[in-house]
PDB file of C-alpha atoms in Angstrom:
ATOM      1  CA  MET A  15     -71.014 126.314  66.359  1.00 73.00           C
ATOM      2  CA  LEU A  16     -70.584 129.459  64.171  1.00 83.00           C
ATOM      3  CA  PRO A  17     -73.620 130.105  61.723  1.00 85.00           C
ATOM      4  CA  TYR A  18     -70.991 130.648  58.992  1.00 85.00           C
ATOM      5  CA  ALA A  19     -70.211 128.147  56.347  1.00 87.00           C
ATOM      6  CA  THR A  20     -67.104 129.721  54.869  1.00 90.00           C
ATOM      7  CA  ILE A  21     -64.687 132.215  55.975  1.00 92.00           C
ATOM      8  CA  GLU A  22     -65.861 134.586  53.157  1.00 93.00           C
ATOM      9  CA  GLU A  23     -69.377 134.531  54.985  1.00 92.00           C
ATOM     10  CA  ALA A  24     -67.667 134.965  58.349  1.00 91.00           C
ATOM     11  CA  GLU A  25     -65.969 137.907  56.906  1.00 92.00           C
ATOM     12  CA  SER A  26     -68.778 139.477  55.589  1.00 92.00           C
ATOM     13  CA  ALA A  27     -70.869 139.239  58.759  1.00 91.00           C
ATOM     14  CA  VAL A  28     -68.079 140.934  60.730  1.00 91.00           C
ATOM     15  CA  GLY A  29     -67.536 143.409  57.915  1.00 94.00           C
ATOM     16  CA  ARG A  30     -63.794 143.088  57.675  1.00 93.00           C
ATOM     17  CA  GLY A  31     -61.128 140.337  57.092  1.00 95.00           C
ATOM     18  CA  LEU A  32     -60.342 137.844  59.645  1.00 95.00           C
ATOM     19  CA  THR A  33     -57.364 138.057  61.823  1.00 95.00           C
ATOM     20  CA  LEU A  34     -54.977 135.213  62.061  1.00 95.00           C
ATOM     21  CA  ALA A  35     -56.367 134.326  65.375  1.00 95.00           C
ATOM     22  CA  GLU A  36     -59.995 134.517  64.283  1.00 95.00           C
ATOM     23  CA  THR A  37     -59.085 132.450  61.301  1.00 95.00           C
ATOM     24  CA  LEU A  38     -57.678 129.607  63.408  1.00 95.00           C
ATOM     25  CA  TRP A  39     -60.803 130.110  65.627  1.00 95.00           C
ATOM     26  CA  PHE A  40     -63.020 129.603  62.647  1.00 95.00           C
ATOM     27  CA  ARG A  41     -61.595 126.535  61.380  1.00 94.00           C
ATOM     28  CA  TYR A  42     -61.487 124.906  64.754  1.00 94.00           C
ATOM     29  CA  SER A  43     -64.846 125.855  66.089  1.00 93.00           C
ATOM     30  CA  ALA A  44     -67.008 126.314  62.935  1.00 92.00           C
ATOM     31  CA  THR A  45     -68.406 122.812  63.111  1.00 91.00           C
ATOM     32  CA  LYS A  46     -68.182 122.285  67.009  1.00 93.00           C
ATOM     33  CA  SER A  47     -71.108 122.574  69.430  1.00 93.00           C
ATOM     34  CA  ASP A  48     -71.214 125.232  72.146  1.00 93.00           C
ATOM     35  CA  TYR A  49     -71.189 122.356  74.561  1.00 94.00           C
ATOM     36  CA  PHE A  50     -68.163 120.648  73.125  1.00 95.00           C
ATOM     37  CA  LEU A  51     -66.138 123.748  73.061  1.00 94.00           C
ATOM     38  CA  TYR A  52     -67.078 124.567  76.892  1.00 94.00           C
ATOM     39  CA  CYS A  53     -66.159 120.999  77.888  1.00 94.00           C
ATOM     40  CA  HIS A  54     -62.718 122.049  77.029  1.00 94.00           C
ATOM     41  CA  ASN A  55     -62.621 123.581  80.626  1.00 92.00           C
ATOM     42  CA  VAL A  56     -62.523 119.816  81.773  1.00 93.00           C
ATOM     43  CA  VAL A  57     -59.239 118.988  79.776  1.00 94.00           C
ATOM     44  CA  PHE A  58     -57.489 122.355  80.691  1.00 94.00           C
ATOM     45  CA  LEU A  59     -58.221 121.991  84.476  1.00 93.00           C
ATOM     46  CA  PHE A  60     -56.993 118.438  84.362  1.00 95.00           C
ATOM     47  CA  LEU A  61     -53.804 119.434  82.503  1.00 95.00           C
ATOM     48  CA  VAL A  62     -53.316 122.365  84.914  1.00 95.00           C
ATOM     49  CA  PHE A  63     -53.814 120.330  88.086  1.00 93.00           C
ATOM     50  CA  ASN A  64     -51.538 117.747  86.803  1.00 95.00           C
ATOM     51  CA  LEU A  65     -48.666 119.474  84.881  1.00 96.00           C
ATOM     52  CA  VAL A  66     -48.017 122.859  86.469  1.00 96.00           C
ATOM     53  CA  PRO A  67     -46.945 121.481  89.965  1.00 95.00           C
ATOM     54  CA  ILE A  68     -44.666 119.174  88.513  1.00 94.00           C
ATOM     55  CA  PRO A  69     -41.305 121.188  88.591  1.00 92.00           C
ATOM     56  CA  LEU A  70     -41.736 122.382  92.043  1.00 89.00           C
ATOM     57  CA  ALA A  71     -42.538 118.746  93.393  1.00 92.00           C
ATOM     58  CA  PHE A  72     -39.950 117.431  91.630  1.00 92.00           C
ATOM     59  CA  ALA A  73     -37.476 120.162  93.418  1.00 90.00           C
ATOM     60  CA  GLU A  74     -39.283 119.315  96.835  1.00 91.00           C
ATOM     61  CA  LEU A  75     -38.467 115.659  96.637  1.00 91.00           C
ATOM     62  CA  THR A  76     -35.142 115.635  95.174  1.00 90.00           C
ATOM     63  CA  HIS A  77     -33.662 119.024  96.524  1.00 87.00           C
ATOM     64  CA  SER A  78     -32.602 119.917  92.927  1.00 82.00           C
ATOM     65  CA  LEU A  79     -32.729 122.637  90.412  1.00 83.00           C
ATOM     66  CA  GLY A  80     -31.113 124.978  92.711  1.00 87.00           C
ATOM     67  CA  LEU A  81     -34.607 125.998  94.462  1.00 89.00           C
ATOM     68  CA  ASP A  82     -33.725 125.151  98.013  1.00 91.00           C
ATOM     69  CA  GLN A  83     -32.708 128.886  98.777  1.00 92.00           C
ATOM     70  CA  TYR A  84     -36.112 129.830  98.034  1.00 93.00           C
ATOM     71  CA  LYS A  85     -37.897 127.184 100.032  1.00 94.00           C
ATOM     72  CA  ILE A  86     -40.454 129.408 102.583  1.00 93.00           C
ATOM     73  CA  GLN A  87     -40.175 126.535 105.330  1.00 92.00           C
ATOM     74  CA  PRO A  88     -36.893 124.618 104.577  1.00 91.00           C
ATOM     75  CA  LYS A  89     -37.328 122.247 107.710  1.00 89.00           C
ATOM     76  CA  VAL A  90     -40.650 120.884 106.386  1.00 90.00           C
ATOM     77  CA  ARG A  91     -40.610 118.471 103.075  1.00 89.00           C
ATOM     78  CA  LEU A  92     -43.299 116.310 102.101  1.00 90.00           C
ATOM     79  CA  SER A  93     -42.043 112.662 101.330  1.00 91.00           C
ATOM     80  CA  LEU A  94     -43.022 110.880  98.204  1.00 92.00           C
ATOM     81  CA  THR A  95     -45.715 108.860 100.014  1.00 94.00           C
ATOM     82  CA  GLU A  96     -47.251 112.108 101.211  1.00 94.00           C
ATOM     83  CA  MET A  97     -47.102 113.906  97.793  1.00 94.00           C
ATOM     84  CA  TRP A  98     -48.425 110.507  96.080  1.00 95.00           C
ATOM     85  CA  LYS A  99     -51.509 110.626  98.529  1.00 94.00           C
ATOM     86  CA  CYS A 100     -52.206 114.256  97.832  1.00 95.00           C
ATOM     87  CA  TYR A 101     -52.020 113.589  94.180  1.00 95.00           C
ATOM     88  CA  LYS A 102     -54.423 110.865  94.163  1.00 96.00           C
ATOM     89  CA  ASP A 103     -56.994 112.763  96.354  1.00 96.00           C
ATOM     90  CA  VAL A 104     -56.703 115.789  94.180  1.00 95.00           C
ATOM     91  CA  ASN A 105     -57.440 113.517  91.162  1.00 96.00           C
ATOM     92  CA  ARG A 106     -60.244 111.778  92.831  1.00 96.00           C
ATOM     93  CA  VAL A 107     -61.968 114.735  93.942  1.00 95.00           C
ATOM     94  CA  PHE A 108     -61.127 116.003  90.045  1.00 95.00           C
ATOM     95  CA  PHE A 109     -63.087 112.861  88.610  1.00 95.00           C
ATOM     96  CA  LEU A 110     -65.754 112.881  91.191  1.00 95.00           C
ATOM     97  CA  VAL A 111     -66.766 116.521  91.709  1.00 93.00           C
ATOM     98  CA  VAL A 112     -65.030 119.170  89.588  1.00 93.00           C
ATOM     99  CA  GLY A 113     -65.067 117.254  86.262  1.00 93.00           C
ATOM    100  CA  PRO A 114     -68.964 116.377  86.466  1.00 93.00           C
ATOM    101  CA  LEU A 115     -69.717 119.782  87.797  1.00 91.00           C
ATOM    102  CA  GLN A 116     -68.216 121.316  84.763  1.00 89.00           C
ATOM    103  CA  LEU A 117     -69.815 119.070  82.434  1.00 90.00           C
ATOM    104  CA  VAL A 118     -73.483 119.812  84.111  1.00 92.00           C
ATOM    105  CA  SER A 119     -73.004 123.609  84.236  1.00 92.00           C
ATOM    106  CA  TYR A 120     -73.172 124.401  80.868  1.00 92.00           C
ATOM    107  CA  PRO A 121     -76.600 126.048  81.018  1.00 93.00           C
ATOM    108  CA  SER A 122     -75.753 128.465  83.348  1.00 92.00           C
ATOM    109  CA  VAL A 123     -72.889 129.412  81.039  1.00 91.00           C
ATOM    110  CA  LYS A 124     -75.397 129.856  78.465  1.00 90.00           C
ATOM    111  CA  ILE A 125     -77.754 131.924  80.699  1.00 93.00           C
ATOM    112  CA  ILE A 126     -75.072 134.731  81.475  1.00 93.00           C
ATOM    113  CA  GLY A 127     -74.219 134.962  77.914  1.00 93.00           C
ATOM    114  CA  ILE A 128     -70.769 133.598  77.260  1.00 95.00           C
ATOM    115  CA  ARG A 129     -70.449 133.702  73.546  1.00 94.00           C
ATOM    116  CA  THR A 130     -68.117 131.693  71.122  1.00 94.00           C
ATOM    117  CA  GLY A 131     -68.906 133.470  67.834  1.00 92.00           C
ATOM    118  CA  LEU A 132     -66.805 136.115  66.038  1.00 94.00           C
ATOM    119  CA  PRO A 133     -65.216 138.484  66.259  1.00 95.00           C
ATOM    120  CA  LEU A 134     -62.742 137.185  68.753  1.00 96.00           C
ATOM    121  CA  PRO A 135     -62.103 139.884  71.675  1.00 96.00           C
ATOM    122  CA  SER A 136     -59.651 142.527  71.690  1.00 95.00           C
ATOM    123  CA  ARG A 137     -56.462 142.078  73.978  1.00 95.00           C
ATOM    124  CA  TRP A 138     -57.817 145.266  76.001  1.00 96.00           C
ATOM    125  CA  GLU A 139     -61.423 143.228  76.455  1.00 97.00           C
ATOM    126  CA  VAL A 140     -59.901 140.140  77.506  1.00 97.00           C
ATOM    127  CA  LEU A 141     -57.445 142.037  79.995  1.00 97.00           C
ATOM    128  CA  SER A 142     -59.943 144.119  81.364  1.00 97.00           C
ATOM    129  CA  GLN A 143     -62.363 141.235  82.093  1.00 97.00           C
ATOM    130  CA  LEU A 144     -59.647 139.232  83.704  1.00 97.00           C
ATOM    131  CA  VAL A 145     -58.999 142.058  85.965  1.00 96.00           C
ATOM    132  CA  VAL A 146     -62.320 142.068  87.102  1.00 97.00           C
ATOM    133  CA  TYR A 147     -62.857 138.367  87.390  1.00 97.00           C
ATOM    134  CA  PHE A 148     -59.811 138.356  89.512  1.00 97.00           C
ATOM    135  CA  LEU A 149     -60.877 141.243  92.004  1.00 96.00           C
ATOM    136  CA  VAL A 150     -64.611 139.575  92.066  1.00 97.00           C
ATOM    137  CA  GLU A 151     -62.962 136.275  92.653  1.00 97.00           C
ATOM    138  CA  ASP A 152     -60.792 137.601  95.547  1.00 96.00           C
ATOM    139  CA  TYR A 153     -63.211 139.745  97.263  1.00 97.00           C
ATOM    140  CA  THR A 154     -65.775 136.655  97.434  1.00 97.00           C
ATOM    141  CA  ASN A 155     -63.365 134.271  98.269  1.00 97.00           C
ATOM    142  CA  TYR A 156     -61.981 136.243 101.027  1.00 96.00           C
ATOM    143  CA  TRP A 157     -65.296 136.021 102.871  1.00 96.00           C
ATOM    144  CA  ILE A 158     -66.045 132.375 102.129  1.00 96.00           C
ATOM    145  CA  HIS A 159     -62.684 131.360 103.500  1.00 95.00           C
ATOM    146  CA  ARG A 160     -63.122 133.760 106.755  1.00 93.00           C
ATOM    147  CA  PHE A 161     -66.231 131.482 107.139  1.00 94.00           C
ATOM    148  CA  LEU A 162     -64.383 128.501 106.642  1.00 94.00           C
ATOM    149  CA  HIS A 163     -62.292 129.419 109.482  1.00 93.00           C
ATOM    150  CA  SER A 164     -65.206 129.587 111.917  1.00 91.00           C
ATOM    151  CA  LYS A 165     -65.155 126.667 114.512  1.00 91.00           C
ATOM    152  CA  TRP A 166     -68.062 124.935 112.457  1.00 93.00           C
ATOM    153  CA  GLY A 167     -66.760 125.752 108.906  1.00 94.00           C
ATOM    154  CA  TYR A 168     -62.947 124.463 110.141  1.00 93.00           C
ATOM    155  CA  GLU A 169     -63.755 121.461 111.676  1.00 93.00           C
ATOM    156  CA  LYS A 170     -66.420 120.104 109.242  1.00 95.00           C
ATOM    157  CA  ILE A 171     -64.852 121.240 105.968  1.00 96.00           C
ATOM    158  CA  HIS A 172     -61.790 123.271 105.887  1.00 95.00           C
ATOM    159  CA  SER A 173     -59.517 121.286 108.164  1.00 94.00           C
ATOM    160  CA  VAL A 174     -59.171 119.016 105.164  1.00 95.00           C
ATOM    161  CA  HIS A 175     -57.106 121.655 103.154  1.00 95.00           C
ATOM    162  CA  HIS A 176     -54.923 122.609 106.162  1.00 93.00           C
ATOM    163  CA  GLU A 177     -53.570 119.025 106.626  1.00 93.00           C
ATOM    164  CA  PHE A 178     -50.376 120.243 104.869  1.00 92.00           C
ATOM    165  CA  THR A 179     -49.011 123.107 107.165  1.00 91.00           C
ATOM    166  CA  ALA A 180     -46.116 123.632 104.434  1.00 92.00           C
ATOM    167  CA  PRO A 181     -48.066 123.565 101.115  1.00 92.00           C
ATOM    168  CA  VAL A 182     -46.779 122.216  97.837  1.00 93.00           C
ATOM    169  CA  GLY A 183     -48.339 122.924  94.476  1.00 93.00           C
ATOM    170  CA  TYR A 184     -50.550 120.283  94.311  1.00 94.00           C
ATOM    171  CA  THR A 185     -51.998 120.941  97.714  1.00 94.00           C
ATOM    172  CA  ALA A 186     -53.667 124.031  95.915  1.00 95.00           C
ATOM    173  CA  PRO A 187     -56.991 122.026  95.187  1.00 94.00           C
ATOM    174  CA  TYR A 188     -56.689 119.549  97.964  1.00 96.00           C
ATOM    175  CA  ALA A 189     -59.727 120.018  99.939  1.00 96.00           C
ATOM    176  CA  HIS A 190     -62.955 118.621 101.314  1.00 96.00           C
ATOM    177  CA  TRP A 191     -65.388 118.094  98.418  1.00 95.00           C
ATOM    178  CA  ALA A 192     -67.767 120.523  99.748  1.00 96.00           C
ATOM    179  CA  GLU A 193     -65.128 122.920  99.953  1.00 96.00           C
ATOM    180  CA  VAL A 194     -64.374 122.715  96.135  1.00 94.00           C
ATOM    181  CA  LEU A 195     -68.036 123.054  95.422  1.00 93.00           C
ATOM    182  CA  ILE A 196     -68.321 126.289  97.373  1.00 95.00           C
ATOM    183  CA  LEU A 197     -65.025 127.788  96.348  1.00 93.00           C
ATOM    184  CA  GLY A 198     -66.664 127.409  92.488  1.00 91.00           C
ATOM    185  CA  ILE A 199     -68.984 130.097  93.206  1.00 93.00           C
ATOM    186  CA  PRO A 200     -66.268 133.061  93.527  1.00 95.00           C
ATOM    187  CA  SER A 201     -64.616 131.506  90.186  1.00 94.00           C
ATOM    188  CA  PHE A 202     -68.058 131.783  88.280  1.00 94.00           C
ATOM    189  CA  LEU A 203     -69.267 135.019  89.647  1.00 96.00           C
ATOM    190  CA  GLY A 204     -67.072 137.207  87.611  1.00 96.00           C
ATOM    191  CA  PRO A 205     -67.799 135.923  84.383  1.00 96.00           C
ATOM    192  CA  ALA A 206     -71.410 136.148  85.144  1.00 95.00           C
ATOM    193  CA  LEU A 207     -71.234 139.841  86.063  1.00 95.00           C
ATOM    194  CA  ALA A 208     -68.900 140.656  83.154  1.00 95.00           C
ATOM    195  CA  PRO A 209     -69.518 137.803  80.423  1.00 96.00           C
ATOM    196  CA  GLY A 210     -67.326 137.471  77.504  1.00 96.00           C
ATOM    197  CA  HIS A 211     -65.916 135.276  74.755  1.00 96.00           C
ATOM    198  CA  MET A 212     -65.453 131.468  75.780  1.00 96.00           C
ATOM    199  CA  VAL A 213     -61.649 131.966  74.967  1.00 96.00           C
ATOM    200  CA  THR A 214     -61.607 134.331  77.705  1.00 97.00           C
ATOM    201  CA  PHE A 215     -63.395 132.128  79.888  1.00 96.00           C
ATOM    202  CA  TRP A 216     -60.992 129.338  79.107  1.00 95.00           C
ATOM    203  CA  LEU A 217     -58.187 131.513  80.028  1.00 96.00           C
ATOM    204  CA  TRP A 218     -59.846 132.931  83.244  1.00 97.00           C
ATOM    205  CA  ILE A 219     -60.220 129.162  84.543  1.00 94.00           C
ATOM    206  CA  ALA A 220     -56.458 128.095  83.674  1.00 95.00           C
ATOM    207  CA  LEU A 221     -55.011 131.698  85.229  1.00 96.00           C
ATOM    208  CA  ARG A 222     -56.985 130.974  88.202  1.00 95.00           C
ATOM    209  CA  GLN A 223     -55.927 127.222  89.092  1.00 95.00           C
ATOM    210  CA  ILE A 224     -52.226 128.604  88.089  1.00 95.00           C
ATOM    211  CA  GLU A 225     -52.077 131.355  90.555  1.00 95.00           C
ATOM    212  CA  ALA A 226     -53.484 128.981  93.095  1.00 96.00           C
ATOM    213  CA  ILE A 227     -50.776 126.586  92.552  1.00 96.00           C
ATOM    214  CA  GLU A 228     -48.121 129.154  92.610  1.00 95.00           C
ATOM    215  CA  THR A 229     -49.485 130.602  95.715  1.00 95.00           C
ATOM    216  CA  HIS A 230     -49.485 127.156  97.560  1.00 95.00           C
ATOM    217  CA  SER A 231     -45.828 126.161  95.652  1.00 94.00           C
ATOM    218  CA  GLY A 232     -43.910 126.776  99.073  1.00 94.00           C
ATOM    219  CA  TYR A 233     -41.509 128.695  97.259  1.00 95.00           C
ATOM    220  CA  ASP A 234     -41.020 132.461  97.149  1.00 94.00           C
ATOM    221  CA  LEU A 235     -39.375 132.710  93.903  1.00 92.00           C
ATOM    222  CA  PRO A 236     -37.652 135.612  92.291  1.00 92.00           C
ATOM    223  CA  TRP A 237     -40.014 135.699  89.344  1.00 90.00           C
ATOM    224  CA  SER A 238     -42.997 135.551  91.568  1.00 91.00           C
ATOM    225  CA  PRO A 239     -45.866 137.890  90.599  1.00 90.00           C
ATOM    226  CA  THR A 240     -45.832 139.340  94.026  1.00 87.00           C
ATOM    227  CA  LYS A 241     -42.661 141.165  93.072  1.00 89.00           C
ATOM    228  CA  TYR A 242     -44.514 142.882  90.176  1.00 91.00           C
ATOM    229  CA  ILE A 243     -48.132 142.973  90.940  1.00 90.00           C
ATOM    230  CA  PRO A 244     -49.136 145.551  93.449  1.00 87.00           C
ATOM    231  CA  PHE A 245     -51.107 143.782  96.372  1.00 91.00           C
ATOM    232  CA  TYR A 246     -50.406 140.523  95.024  1.00 94.00           C
ATOM    233  CA  GLY A 247     -50.243 137.902  98.137  1.00 93.00           C
ATOM    234  CA  GLY A 248     -47.981 135.162  96.630  1.00 93.00           C
ATOM    235  CA  ALA A 249     -46.585 131.978  98.138  1.00 94.00           C
ATOM    236  CA  GLU A 250     -44.925 133.449 101.142  1.00 92.00           C
ATOM    237  CA  TYR A 251     -48.229 135.364 102.144  1.00 94.00           C
ATOM    238  CA  HIS A 252     -50.335 132.348 101.676  1.00 94.00           C
ATOM    239  CA  ASP A 253     -47.731 130.173 103.442  1.00 94.00           C
ATOM    240  CA  TYR A 254     -47.972 131.742 106.637  1.00 92.00           C
ATOM    241  CA  HIS A 255     -51.662 131.068 106.768  1.00 93.00           C
ATOM    242  CA  HIS A 256     -50.850 127.435 106.459  1.00 93.00           C
ATOM    243  CA  TYR A 257     -47.961 127.582 109.104  1.00 90.00           C
ATOM    244  CA  VAL A 258     -50.434 128.938 111.649  1.00 87.00           C
ATOM    245  CA  GLY A 259     -53.098 126.357 110.472  1.00 77.00           C
ATOM    246  CA  GLY A 260     -56.563 125.999 112.211  1.00 71.00           C
ATOM    247  CA  GLN A 261     -56.004 129.018 114.468  1.00 67.00           C
ATOM    248  CA  SER A 262     -55.336 131.203 111.818  1.00 70.00           C
ATOM    249  CA  GLN A 263     -56.932 134.795 111.439  1.00 80.00           C
ATOM    250  CA  SER A 264     -54.455 135.984 109.187  1.00 86.00           C
ATOM    251  CA  ASN A 265     -54.289 136.237 105.229  1.00 93.00           C
ATOM    252  CA  PHE A 266     -57.580 134.873 104.064  1.00 94.00           C
ATOM    253  CA  ALA A 267     -57.019 136.409 100.861  1.00 92.00           C
ATOM    254  CA  SER A 268     -56.835 134.054  97.637  1.00 91.00           C
ATOM    255  CA  VAL A 269     -55.064 136.362  95.405  1.00 95.00           C
ATOM    256  CA  PHE A 270     -54.481 140.367  96.694  1.00 95.00           C
ATOM    257  CA  THR A 271     -54.010 141.457 100.170  1.00 94.00           C
ATOM    258  CA  TYR A 272     -56.263 144.693 100.180  1.00 94.00           C
ATOM    259  CA  CYS A 273     -59.229 142.746 101.896  1.00 95.00           C
ATOM    260  CA  ASP A 274     -56.637 141.445 104.556  1.00 96.00           C
ATOM    261  CA  PHE A 275     -55.656 145.221 105.046  1.00 94.00           C
ATOM    262  CA  ILE A 276     -58.837 146.768 105.135  1.00 95.00           C
ATOM    263  CA  TYR A 277     -60.315 144.332 107.560  1.00 94.00           C
ATOM    264  CA  GLY A 278     -57.153 144.023 109.806  1.00 93.00           C
ATOM    265  CA  THR A 279     -56.862 140.096 108.795  1.00 93.00           C
ATOM    266  CA  ASP A 280     -53.189 140.708 108.126  1.00 91.00           C
ATOM    267  CA  LYS A 281     -52.056 141.636 111.651  1.00 88.00           C
ATOM    268  CA  GLY A 282     -50.626 138.493 112.773  1.00 86.00           C
ATOM    269  CA  TYR A 283     -48.694 138.238 109.357  1.00 90.00           C
ATOM    270  CA  GLN A 284     -47.463 141.667 109.881  1.00 88.00           C
ATOM    271  CA  TYR A 285     -46.195 141.024 113.346  1.00 84.00           C
ATOM    272  CA  HIS A 286     -44.520 138.038 112.439  1.00 81.00           C
ATOM    273  CA  LYS A 287     -42.793 139.662 109.590  1.00 84.00           C
ATOM    274  CA  LYS A 288     -41.588 142.387 112.270  1.00 84.00           C
ATOM    275  CA  VAL A 289     -40.314 139.719 114.467  1.00 82.00           C
ATOM    276  CA  LEU A 290     -38.321 137.835 111.628  1.00 75.00           C
ATOM    277  CA  GLY A 291     -36.996 141.271 110.485  1.00 76.00           C
ATOM    278  CA  LYS A 292     -35.656 142.052 114.138  1.00 76.00           C
ATOM    279  CA  LEU A 293     -34.276 138.195 114.267  1.00 72.00           C
ATOM    280  CA  LYS A 294     -32.602 138.704 111.021  1.00 68.00           C
ATOM    281  CA  GLY A 295     -31.051 142.079 112.334  1.00 69.00           C
ATOM    282  CA  MET A 296     -29.710 140.549 115.460  1.00 70.00           C
ATOM    283  CA  ASN A 297     -28.175 137.355 113.589  1.00 66.00           C
ATOM    284  CA  GLY A 298     -26.544 139.322 110.842  1.00 58.00           C
ATOM    285  CA  GLY A 299     -28.975 138.656 108.207  1.00 55.00           C
ATOM    286  CA  THR A 300     -29.182 134.714 108.761  1.00 50.00           C
ATOM    287  CA  ALA A 301     -32.788 134.320 109.979  1.00 52.00           C
ATOM    288  CA  THR A 302     -34.395 131.887 107.944  1.00 51.00           C
ATOM    289  CA  GLY A 303     -38.229 131.654 106.800  1.00 57.00           C
ATOM    290  CA  LEU A 304     -41.298 130.627 108.562  1.00 61.00           C
ATOM    291  CA  ASN A 305     -39.781 127.154 109.797  1.00 54.00           C
ATOM    292  CA  GLY A 306     -35.826 127.864 109.864  1.00 50.00           C
ATOM    293  CA  GLY A 307     -36.596 127.142 113.418  1.00 41.00           C
ATOM    294  CA  LYS A 308     -39.936 127.663 114.545  1.00 41.00           C
ATOM    295  CA  SER A 309     -40.592 130.620 116.737  1.00 40.00           C
ATOM    296  CA  ASP A 310     -43.529 131.512 118.986  1.00 42.00           C
ATOM    297  CA  CYS A 311     -44.244 134.745 117.163  1.00 42.00           C
ATOM    298  CA  SER A 312     -47.073 133.040 115.157  1.00 44.00           C
ATOM    299  CA  SER A 313     -47.926 130.079 117.447  1.00 42.00           C
ATOM    300  CA  ASP A 314     -50.496 132.614 119.259  1.00 42.00           C
ATOM    301  CA  GLU A 315     -51.559 134.650 116.320  1.00 51.00           C
ATOM    302  CA  VAL A 316     -52.511 138.429 116.932  1.00 46.00           C
ATOM    303  CA  LYS A 317     -56.500 138.187 116.615  1.00 43.00           C
ATOM    304  CA  SER A 318     -58.230 140.463 114.512  1.00 41.00           C
ATOM    305  CA  ASP A 319     -61.905 139.736 114.935  1.00 43.00           C
TER     306      ASP A 319
END
C-alpha cells in the first residue's frame, strides 16, 4: 500500500511529476496491500503454465502451423492422452505445491527488501537486475541439476522429469514435488542478492517460466533466443539432455551454456553434434534431428565426471 493519498502527494515525495507508468501504478496499487500485490505471482504463474505452451502443443498434436520442419525429434510425438496427463499433473503440483508456497513465502520477500512504492525502476535498472537474476539462477540451478543426476537424486526425484525423452512445453514444470521445491531456491536467490521493485520481481518470475517452456518446447524455432543471445542454450541444447535421459552427463544448464563449457559437461553434446554434422555431409544435407533415426552417438554418452 502506498503512503500517499493523492497523486500530488506522490509527486511531492518523488520530487517530480509521475510518468504514465507510475501514474497507472499509483492508481492500481495505492489502496492494495503489499501482500495482495505479491500474490499476483500466483496468477501470473498459472497463466504462464497454462497459456504459453498452447501453440506448440497444438502443433505437436495436429502437425499444423507449418512447424514440423523445426521439430527436434520428429519421430517422437506425444498423444493427446499423454499431453493431457502431463497437463493435469503439472496443475496438480501447481495447486498443491507452487501456489501454496507462493502464498506463504511473502515474509521472505519483505525481509530481502523487495519494494512496491514509487518511483518505479528505470528500464536500465530492470534490465540489469534481470541479467543478474538469470545468471545467479543459471549457475545455482546447474549444480542442483548435476546433483539430481546422481544415482540417488535421479532415482528418488529427477526421474519424474525425465519421463519425457522428447519434451514439449507442458513438460517444463513436470517434476517431482521435491524438485519443484528445490529448484525454487535458484529462482529466489537472485532477487535476494539484488532486491528490486515488485514489478521487476513479477517480470522475472514470468520470464523464467517462459524461458523454461521455450527450452522444453521440442522445436528449434528460427526466432528462438538462442539465435540472438550469446551462450543461450535453447530447445535443441536441452532436448539432447532429455534424449539421452537418466545416463545424461551433458547439458545441465538451465539457461546459458557457459557452465557446461567450463566444467566440461557439454562433451557428449558436442560429440553428438560432430557426428550429426558428418552424417549430414555424407547424406548430402539430409540428416535430421536427434531422432531422425536414433543413432548410437548419444546412447553411450561421453562422460565428463
